[in-house]
Short mmCIF file of C-alpha atoms in Angstrom, two decimals:
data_model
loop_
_atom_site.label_atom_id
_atom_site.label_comp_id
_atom_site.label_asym_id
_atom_site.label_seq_id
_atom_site.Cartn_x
_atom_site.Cartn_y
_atom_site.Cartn_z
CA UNK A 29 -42.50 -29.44 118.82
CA UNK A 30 -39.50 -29.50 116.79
CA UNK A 31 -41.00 -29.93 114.05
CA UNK A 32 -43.31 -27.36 113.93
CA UNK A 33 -40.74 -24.87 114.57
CA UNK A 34 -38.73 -26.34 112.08
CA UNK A 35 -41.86 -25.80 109.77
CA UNK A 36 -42.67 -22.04 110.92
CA UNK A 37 -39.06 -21.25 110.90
CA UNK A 38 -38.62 -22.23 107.23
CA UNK A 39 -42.03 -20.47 106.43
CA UNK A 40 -40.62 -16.90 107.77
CA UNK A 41 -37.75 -17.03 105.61
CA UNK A 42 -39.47 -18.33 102.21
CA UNK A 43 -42.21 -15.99 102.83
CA UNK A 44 -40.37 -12.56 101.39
CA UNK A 45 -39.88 -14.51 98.36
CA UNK A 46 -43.07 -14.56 97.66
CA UNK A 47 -43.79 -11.29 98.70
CA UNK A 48 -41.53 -9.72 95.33
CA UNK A 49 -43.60 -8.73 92.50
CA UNK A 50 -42.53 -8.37 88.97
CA UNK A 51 -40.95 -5.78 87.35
CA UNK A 52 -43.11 -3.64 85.16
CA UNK A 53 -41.17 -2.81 81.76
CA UNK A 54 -42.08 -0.48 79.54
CA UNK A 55 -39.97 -1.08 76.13
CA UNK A 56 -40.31 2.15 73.86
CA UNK A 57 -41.78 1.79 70.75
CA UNK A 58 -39.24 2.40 67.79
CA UNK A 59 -35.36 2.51 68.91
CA UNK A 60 -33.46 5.07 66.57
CA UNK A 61 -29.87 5.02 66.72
CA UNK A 62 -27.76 8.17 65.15
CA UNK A 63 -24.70 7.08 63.71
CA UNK A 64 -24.39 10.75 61.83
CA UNK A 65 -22.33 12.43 64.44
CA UNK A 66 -19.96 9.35 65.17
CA UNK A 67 -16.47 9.21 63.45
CA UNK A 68 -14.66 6.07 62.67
CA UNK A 69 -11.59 6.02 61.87
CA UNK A 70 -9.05 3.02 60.51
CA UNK A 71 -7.49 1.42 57.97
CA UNK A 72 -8.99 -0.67 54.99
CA UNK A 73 -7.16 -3.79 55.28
CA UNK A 74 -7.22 -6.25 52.06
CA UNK A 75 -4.76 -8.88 50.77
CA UNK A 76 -1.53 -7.94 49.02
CA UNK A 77 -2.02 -9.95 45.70
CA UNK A 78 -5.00 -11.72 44.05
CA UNK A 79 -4.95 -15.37 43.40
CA UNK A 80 -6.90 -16.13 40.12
CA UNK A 81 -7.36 -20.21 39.50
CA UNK A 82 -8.98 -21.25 36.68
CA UNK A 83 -11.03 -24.29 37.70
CA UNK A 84 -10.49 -27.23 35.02
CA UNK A 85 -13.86 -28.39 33.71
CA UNK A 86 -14.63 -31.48 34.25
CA UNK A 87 -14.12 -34.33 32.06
CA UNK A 88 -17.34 -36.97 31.93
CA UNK A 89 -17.89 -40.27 30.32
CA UNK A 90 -21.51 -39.39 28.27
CA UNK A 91 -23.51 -42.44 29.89
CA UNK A 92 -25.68 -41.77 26.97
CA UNK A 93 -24.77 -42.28 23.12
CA UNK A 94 -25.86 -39.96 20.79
CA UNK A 95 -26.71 -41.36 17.55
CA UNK A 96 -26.49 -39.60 14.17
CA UNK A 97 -29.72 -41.46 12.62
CA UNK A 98 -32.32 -44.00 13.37
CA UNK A 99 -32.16 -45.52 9.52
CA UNK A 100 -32.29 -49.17 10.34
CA UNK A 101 -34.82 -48.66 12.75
CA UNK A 102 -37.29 -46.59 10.77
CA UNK A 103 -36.49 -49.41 7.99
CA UNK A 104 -37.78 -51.85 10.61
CA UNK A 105 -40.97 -50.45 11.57
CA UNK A 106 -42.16 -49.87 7.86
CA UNK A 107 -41.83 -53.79 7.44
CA UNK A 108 -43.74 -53.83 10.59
CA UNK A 109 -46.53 -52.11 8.92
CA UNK A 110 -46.90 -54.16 5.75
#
């Protein structure tokens, strides 16, 4: 008997939560905002001096060598050919 009073008694209270229905929202459709009529007021706040660092450019080893002419190897494939 405990039990089932236990069981009804818990029932009564949960049973208004149920019982709550949403909310129904309605959102407009476009928001405007008018800033026109609102003053603002302060002060422009900026640094005192300007740093100016020139960066260094960088210094690379070429990985590749650029060669001036391709004699002996143009000599080479001519043999090839005869």
């Amino acid at each position: 008997m405990k039990k089932l009073s236990l069981v009804l008694l818990s029932g009564l209270f949960a049973a208004p939560a149920f019982a709550q229905d949403e909310p129904n929202v309605i959102y407009k459709e476009k928001t405007e905002i008018d800033f026109e009529a609102v003053d603002i007021e302060g002060q422009l706040k900026k640094p005192q001096g300007q740093l100016l660092l020139e960066r260094a450019r960088a210094d690379f080893n070429p990985m590749i060598d650029l060669r001036e002419d391709f004699n002996l190897e143009m000599t080479q494939s001519v043999n090839d050919i005869k």
